[in-house]
mmCIF file of C-alpha atoms in Angstrom:
data_model
loop_
_atom_site.group_PDB
_atom_site.id
_atom_site.type_symbol
_atom_site.label_atom_id
_atom_site.label_comp_id
_atom_site.label_asym_id
_atom_site.label_seq_id
_atom_site.Cartn_x
_atom_site.Cartn_y
_atom_site.Cartn_z
ATOM 1 C CA UNK A 17 105.376 76.441 23.044
ATOM 2 C CA UNK A 18 109.019 76.270 22.157
ATOM 3 C CA UNK A 19 110.138 77.240 18.709
ATOM 4 C CA UNK A 20 112.851 78.700 16.576
ATOM 5 C CA UNK A 21 112.583 82.022 14.842
ATOM 6 C CA UNK A 22 112.189 81.624 11.096
ATOM 7 C CA UNK A 23 115.462 81.819 9.264
ATOM 8 C CA UNK A 24 115.809 85.143 7.529
ATOM 9 C CA UNK A 25 118.257 87.957 6.998
ATOM 10 C CA UNK A 26 119.001 90.474 9.722
ATOM 11 C CA UNK A 27 119.124 93.965 8.244
ATOM 12 C CA UNK A 28 122.486 95.704 8.658
ATOM 13 C CA UNK A 29 123.162 99.397 8.467
ATOM 14 C CA UNK A 30 125.391 100.501 5.624
ATOM 15 C CA UNK A 31 129.125 100.257 6.111
ATOM 16 C CA UNK A 32 129.462 104.044 6.112
ATOM 17 C CA UNK A 33 126.767 104.585 8.734
ATOM 18 C CA UNK A 34 127.620 104.947 12.440
ATOM 19 C CA UNK A 35 126.464 102.073 14.595
ATOM 20 C CA UNK A 36 126.926 100.783 18.170
ATOM 21 C CA UNK A 37 129.907 98.590 18.913
ATOM 22 C CA UNK A 38 129.555 94.973 20.076
ATOM 23 C CA UNK A 39 128.226 94.801 23.636
ATOM 24 C CA UNK A 40 126.189 92.924 26.242
ATOM 25 C CA UNK A 41 124.428 93.851 29.515
ATOM 26 C CA UNK A 42 122.947 96.932 27.786
ATOM 27 C CA UNK A 43 119.339 98.147 27.830
ATOM 28 C CA UNK A 44 116.889 98.779 24.983
ATOM 29 C CA UNK A 45 113.381 100.196 24.657
ATOM 30 C CA UNK A 46 111.038 101.101 21.796
ATOM 31 C CA UNK A 47 109.462 104.557 21.621
ATOM 32 C CA UNK A 48 107.589 106.298 18.812
ATOM 33 C CA UNK A 49 109.037 104.304 15.949
ATOM 34 C CA UNK A 50 112.591 104.217 17.283
ATOM 35 C CA UNK A 51 114.581 101.685 19.278
ATOM 36 C CA UNK A 52 116.767 103.288 21.934
ATOM 37 C CA UNK A 53 119.920 101.650 23.339
ATOM 38 C CA UNK A 54 122.191 102.695 26.172
ATOM 39 C CA UNK A 55 125.429 101.476 27.715
ATOM 40 C CA UNK A 56 126.401 97.929 28.436
ATOM 41 C CA UNK A 57 129.798 96.284 28.367
ATOM 42 C CA UNK A 58 132.158 95.881 25.441
ATOM 43 C CA UNK A 59 135.857 95.865 26.178
ATOM 44 C CA UNK A 60 134.909 98.212 29.036
ATOM 45 C CA UNK A 61 131.721 99.645 30.543
ATOM 46 C CA UNK A 62 130.033 101.992 28.050
ATOM 47 C CA UNK A 63 128.048 105.222 28.404
ATOM 48 C CA UNK A 64 126.955 105.824 24.816
ATOM 49 C CA UNK A 65 123.301 106.181 23.839
ATOM 50 C CA UNK A 66 121.862 105.369 20.402
ATOM 51 C CA UNK A 67 118.613 105.659 18.491
ATOM 52 C CA UNK A 68 117.695 103.259 15.686
ATOM 53 C CA UNK A 69 115.216 104.380 13.017
ATOM 54 C CA UNK A 70 113.229 101.270 12.117
ATOM 55 C CA UNK A 71 112.019 102.639 8.764
ATOM 56 C CA UNK A 72 115.273 104.141 7.498
ATOM 57 C CA UNK A 73 117.397 101.310 8.999
ATOM 58 C CA UNK A 74 119.828 103.868 10.427
ATOM 59 C CA UNK A 75 121.539 104.415 13.782
ATOM 60 C CA UNK A 76 122.018 107.842 15.342
ATOM 61 C CA UNK A 77 124.233 108.547 18.344
ATOM 62 C CA UNK A 78 122.617 110.710 21.038
ATOM 63 C CA UNK A 79 124.375 113.384 23.069
ATOM 64 C CA UNK A 80 124.950 112.278 26.680
ATOM 65 C CA UNK A 81 127.413 115.023 27.531
ATOM 66 C CA UNK A 82 124.873 117.209 29.387
ATOM 67 C CA UNK A 83 123.049 115.441 32.165
ATOM 68 C CA UNK A 84 123.052 112.056 30.475
ATOM 69 C CA UNK A 85 123.746 108.725 32.166
ATOM 70 C CA UNK A 86 127.260 107.669 33.026
ATOM 71 C CA UNK A 87 128.833 104.296 32.264
ATOM 72 C CA UNK A 88 126.145 101.681 32.942
ATOM 73 C CA UNK A 89 125.763 97.911 32.767
ATOM 74 C CA UNK A 90 122.896 95.568 33.721
ATOM 75 C CA UNK A 91 120.589 98.568 34.078
ATOM 76 C CA UNK A 92 116.925 98.927 33.097
ATOM 77 C CA UNK A 93 115.171 101.120 30.550
ATOM 78 C CA UNK A 94 111.429 101.724 30.063
ATOM 79 C CA UNK A 95 109.351 104.266 28.154
ATOM 80 C CA UNK A 96 106.489 106.466 29.300
ATOM 81 C CA UNK A 97 104.694 109.134 27.247
ATOM 82 C CA UNK A 98 107.590 109.839 24.914
ATOM 83 C CA UNK A 99 110.295 109.675 27.582
ATOM 84 C CA UNK A 100 112.924 107.081 28.410
ATOM 85 C CA UNK A 101 113.564 106.152 32.023
ATOM 86 C CA UNK A 102 116.912 104.506 32.861
ATOM 87 C CA UNK A 103 117.611 103.154 36.333
ATOM 88 C CA UNK A 104 120.581 101.454 38.020
ATOM 89 C CA UNK A 105 123.703 99.909 36.579
ATOM 90 C CA UNK A 106 126.340 102.390 37.744
ATOM 91 C CA UNK A 107 129.880 101.147 38.319
ATOM 92 C CA UNK A 108 130.378 99.912 41.887
ATOM 93 C CA UNK A 109 131.995 102.367 44.288
ATOM 94 C CA UNK A 110 131.480 103.681 47.814
ATOM 95 C CA UNK A 111 129.541 106.611 46.330
ATOM 96 C CA UNK A 112 127.229 104.683 43.993
ATOM 97 C CA UNK A 113 126.214 102.140 46.649
ATOM 98 C CA UNK A 114 124.052 104.792 48.345
ATOM 99 C CA UNK A 115 122.999 106.547 45.150
ATOM 100 C CA UNK A 116 119.608 106.347 43.474
ATOM 101 C CA UNK A 117 120.682 106.530 39.820
ATOM 102 C CA UNK A 118 117.743 107.560 37.641
ATOM 103 C CA UNK A 119 117.812 109.407 34.337
ATOM 104 C CA UNK A 120 114.906 110.544 32.176
ATOM 105 C CA UNK A 121 115.295 111.450 28.488
ATOM 106 C CA UNK A 122 112.618 113.544 26.796
ATOM 107 C CA UNK A 123 112.577 112.410 23.169
ATOM 108 C CA UNK A 124 110.798 115.623 22.040
ATOM 109 C CA UNK A 125 113.320 118.080 23.498
ATOM 110 C CA UNK A 126 116.285 115.651 23.352
ATOM 111 C CA UNK A 127 117.174 116.565 26.951
ATOM 112 C CA UNK A 128 118.395 114.403 29.824
ATOM 113 C CA UNK A 129 117.361 114.946 33.436
ATOM 114 C CA UNK A 130 118.954 113.202 36.389
ATOM 115 C CA UNK A 131 116.323 112.562 39.042
ATOM 116 C CA UNK A 132 116.609 111.461 42.671
ATOM 117 C CA UNK A 133 120.387 111.478 42.444
ATOM 118 C CA UNK A 134 121.059 112.256 46.085
ATOM 119 C CA UNK A 135 121.840 109.476 48.583
ATOM 120 C CA UNK A 136 118.711 108.247 50.304
ATOM 121 C CA UNK A 137 118.129 109.697 53.769
ATOM 122 C CA UNK A 138 116.850 106.352 54.967
ATOM 123 C CA UNK A 139 116.969 102.905 53.437
ATOM 124 C CA UNK A 140 113.246 103.000 52.769
ATOM 125 C CA UNK A 141 113.034 106.393 51.031
ATOM 126 C CA UNK A 142 114.362 105.310 47.623
ATOM 127 C CA UNK A 143 116.130 102.332 46.052
ATOM 128 C CA UNK A 144 119.923 102.424 45.981
ATOM 129 C CA UNK A 145 122.058 101.526 42.972
ATOM 130 C CA UNK A 146 121.678 97.952 41.734
ATOM 131 C CA UNK A 147 122.235 95.779 38.672
ATOM 132 C CA UNK A 148 120.378 92.906 37.071
ATOM 133 C CA UNK A 149 116.967 94.247 38.128
ATOM 134 C CA UNK A 150 113.702 94.168 36.188
ATOM 135 C CA UNK A 151 111.572 97.193 35.316
ATOM 136 C CA UNK A 152 108.063 97.504 33.874
ATOM 137 C CA UNK A 153 105.437 100.240 33.468
ATOM 138 C CA UNK A 154 101.863 100.070 34.735
ATOM 139 C CA UNK A 155 99.588 103.110 34.417
ATOM 140 C CA UNK A 156 101.687 106.130 35.482
ATOM 141 C CA UNK A 157 104.409 104.280 37.382
ATOM 142 C CA UNK A 158 107.539 102.231 36.841
ATOM 143 C CA UNK A 159 107.936 99.124 38.996
ATOM 144 C CA UNK A 160 111.404 97.675 39.660
ATOM 145 C CA UNK A 161 112.139 94.367 41.334
ATOM 146 C CA UNK A 162 115.252 92.693 42.718
ATOM 147 C CA UNK A 163 118.763 93.154 41.405
ATOM 148 C CA UNK A 164 122.046 93.049 43.269
ATOM 149 C CA UNK A 165 124.535 95.489 44.764
ATOM 150 C CA UNK A 166 128.053 94.840 45.938
ATOM 151 C CA UNK A 167 127.565 95.233 49.696
ATOM 152 C CA UNK A 168 123.905 94.261 50.162
ATOM 153 C CA UNK A 169 124.014 91.342 47.752
ATOM 154 C CA UNK A 170 120.888 90.101 45.983
ATOM 155 C CA UNK A 171 117.661 91.973 46.696
ATOM 156 C CA UNK A 172 113.945 91.227 46.790
ATOM 157 C CA UNK A 173 113.009 94.886 47.113
ATOM 158 C CA UNK A 174 109.978 95.999 45.123
ATOM 159 C CA UNK A 175 109.704 99.709 44.290
ATOM 160 C CA UNK A 176 107.262 101.994 42.511
ATOM 161 C CA UNK A 177 108.343 105.249 40.839
ATOM 162 C CA UNK A 178 105.485 107.624 39.981
ATOM 163 C CA UNK A 179 106.336 109.589 36.823
ATOM 164 C CA UNK A 180 104.074 112.563 37.587
ATOM 165 C CA UNK A 181 105.266 113.222 41.147
ATOM 166 C CA UNK A 182 108.816 111.849 40.619
ATOM 167 C CA UNK A 183 108.500 110.069 43.975
ATOM 168 C CA UNK A 184 109.524 106.565 45.027
ATOM 169 C CA UNK A 185 107.362 104.237 47.095
ATOM 170 C CA UNK A 186 108.333 100.863 48.530
ATOM 171 C CA UNK A 187 105.587 98.445 47.468
ATOM 172 C CA UNK A 188 103.915 96.896 50.484
ATOM 173 C CA UNK A 189 103.444 93.128 50.326
ATOM 174 C CA UNK A 190 101.164 91.298 52.813
ATOM 175 C CA UNK A 191 103.235 89.413 55.385
ATOM 176 C CA UNK A 192 101.431 86.137 54.608
ATOM 177 C CA UNK A 193 102.180 86.440 50.875
ATOM 178 C CA UNK A 194 105.056 84.544 49.277
ATOM 179 C CA UNK A 195 106.821 85.882 46.218
ATOM 180 C CA UNK A 196 109.788 85.490 43.879
ATOM 181 C CA UNK A 197 112.259 86.184 46.681
ATOM 182 C CA UNK A 198 115.781 87.502 46.156
ATOM 183 C CA UNK A 199 116.897 87.344 42.537
ATOM 184 C CA UNK A 200 118.641 89.096 39.685
ATOM 185 C CA UNK A 201 119.079 88.514 35.965
ATOM 186 C CA UNK A 202 115.329 87.919 35.632
ATOM 187 C CA UNK A 203 112.804 89.658 33.377
ATOM 188 C CA UNK A 204 109.378 91.225 33.856
ATOM 189 C CA UNK A 205 106.562 92.354 31.577
ATOM 190 C CA UNK A 206 103.080 93.793 32.196
ATOM 191 C CA UNK A 207 99.893 92.309 30.733
ATOM 192 C CA UNK A 208 96.566 93.968 31.585
ATOM 193 C CA UNK A 209 96.551 94.320 35.418
ATOM 194 C CA UNK A 210 99.497 92.062 36.279
ATOM 195 C CA UNK A 211 103.268 92.007 36.021
ATOM 196 C CA UNK A 212 104.796 88.657 35.066
ATOM 197 C CA UNK A 213 108.301 87.883 36.330
ATOM 198 C CA UNK A 214 110.343 84.959 35.019
ATOM 199 C CA UNK A 215 113.636 83.177 35.665
ATOM 200 C CA UNK A 216 116.815 84.768 36.960
ATOM 201 C CA UNK A 217 119.260 83.810 39.662
ATOM 202 C CA UNK A 218 118.227 83.092 43.239
ATOM 203 C CA UNK A 219 121.487 82.874 45.103
ATOM 204 C CA UNK A 220 123.664 80.782 42.789
ATOM 205 C CA UNK A 221 120.783 78.799 41.310
ATOM 206 C CA UNK A 222 119.092 79.589 37.993
ATOM 207 C CA UNK A 223 115.289 79.594 38.116
ATOM 208 C CA UNK A 224 112.629 78.493 35.632
ATOM 209 C CA UNK A 225 109.614 79.762 37.555
ATOM 210 C CA UNK A 226 106.943 82.283 36.559
ATOM 211 C CA UNK A 227 105.332 84.714 39.003
ATOM 212 C CA UNK A 228 102.467 87.166 38.646
ATOM 213 C CA UNK A 229 101.998 90.381 40.622
ATOM 214 C CA UNK A 230 98.363 91.530 40.620
ATOM 215 C CA UNK A 231 98.251 95.324 40.839
ATOM 216 C CA UNK A 232 94.617 95.300 42.017
ATOM 217 C CA UNK A 233 95.053 92.920 44.947
ATOM 218 C CA UNK A 234 98.746 93.774 45.596
ATOM 219 C CA UNK A 235 99.712 90.124 45.821
ATOM 220 C CA UNK A 236 102.057 87.606 44.220
ATOM 221 C CA UNK A 237 100.980 84.258 42.818
ATOM 222 C CA UNK A 238 103.050 81.447 41.372
ATOM 223 C CA UNK A 239 101.976 80.313 37.905
ATOM 224 C CA UNK A 240 102.406 76.596 37.348
ATOM 225 C CA UNK A 241 102.791 75.492 33.752
ATOM 226 C CA UNK A 242 103.182 72.025 32.222
ATOM 227 C CA UNK A 243 106.152 73.153 30.182
ATOM 228 C CA UNK A 244 108.290 76.196 29.584
ATOM 229 C CA UNK A 245 111.847 77.498 29.334
ATOM 230 C CA UNK A 246 114.597 75.690 31.226
ATOM 231 C CA UNK A 247 116.348 77.535 34.086
ATOM 232 C CA UNK A 248 117.510 80.761 32.480
ATOM 233 C CA UNK A 249 119.222 84.033 33.427
ATOM 234 C CA UNK A 250 119.964 87.169 31.420
ATOM 235 C CA UNK A 251 117.030 86.719 29.033
ATOM 236 C CA UNK A 252 114.570 89.298 27.678
ATOM 237 C CA UNK A 253 110.778 89.286 27.666
ATOM 238 C CA UNK A 254 108.043 91.390 26.056
ATOM 239 C CA UNK A 255 104.270 91.236 25.814
ATOM 240 C CA UNK A 256 102.845 90.953 22.297
ATOM 241 C CA UNK A 257 99.037 90.868 21.982
ATOM 242 C CA UNK A 258 97.871 88.103 24.358
ATOM 243 C CA UNK A 259 101.249 86.416 24.802
ATOM 244 C CA UNK A 260 104.616 86.938 26.439
ATOM 245 C CA UNK A 261 107.733 86.213 24.392
ATOM 246 C CA UNK A 262 110.917 85.166 26.192
ATOM 247 C CA UNK A 263 114.172 85.100 24.249
ATOM 248 C CA UNK A 264 117.770 84.125 24.916
ATOM 249 C CA UNK A 265 119.586 83.994 28.213
ATOM 250 C CA UNK A 266 121.280 80.865 29.458
ATOM 251 C CA UNK A 267 122.446 78.947 32.485
ATOM 252 C CA UNK A 268 125.532 81.146 32.649
ATOM 253 C CA UNK A 269 127.142 83.968 30.699
ATOM 254 C CA UNK A 270 129.347 81.385 28.975
ATOM 255 C CA UNK A 271 126.424 79.360 27.612
ATOM 256 C CA UNK A 272 123.839 81.664 26.012
ATOM 257 C CA UNK A 273 121.084 80.246 23.825
ATOM 258 C CA UNK A 274 118.803 81.475 21.055
ATOM 259 C CA UNK A 275 115.599 79.797 22.232
ATOM 260 C CA UNK A 276 112.341 81.662 21.750
ATOM 261 C CA UNK A 277 109.402 80.765 24.003
ATOM 262 C CA UNK A 278 105.816 81.958 23.826
ATOM 263 C CA UNK A 279 103.538 82.003 26.864
ATOM 264 C CA UNK A 280 99.817 82.317 26.167
ATOM 265 C CA UNK A 281 98.093 84.282 28.955
ATOM 266 C CA UNK A 282 94.684 82.796 28.211
#
């Protein structure tokens, strides 16, 4: 079902209150009544981190000076048990290409921890820096898919990060199984026992497909629908009750849209 959000008034923080500057390619996540935001690109790549209080309608800038993330763009952010987990998005350089950039923020103690920040000993031991990836949480793990890096190009790597052990595992996919392939600028969201991945760029071509990864059978399946969003990249998706909402994106960065789509899982 395609629709337009009802016309209303977006709440704005008071003129005297601090607030984030204009930006894109940032990351957001909701946790315990707050919306957290980090980085992105304004006139330059940003490294600031903010917390928005949904009841008070106020922004608060967080301290990233001790152990917090550096300048990031096209990174991912998820939440798990009161912590934020930020991965990827570091500025391209010879050093960051081999780095596994992962930061965890404990919202109770307001402390940042950089995890797995050493270059991987082998290509298969941990994912290297990338941008435009997707990230989603299932049980006690974060799952990241795809993205791109300067030297390696677009990826179809699928990784699992276990929050309790702080260890990475490359997700094994049966050789006979097809999947989304190499892509970036896509989105992913978890519903029950599956992760649903939509859109993004495959090579230079925008996609309009929808894939499902079943955590129980460890397999991909393509979901065919009679209608849905057009080819889109740079969009956002969330699961709400028994539906997935997909908003925004576009065919290119120069042609964003404000379409809102609702996919009914049942």
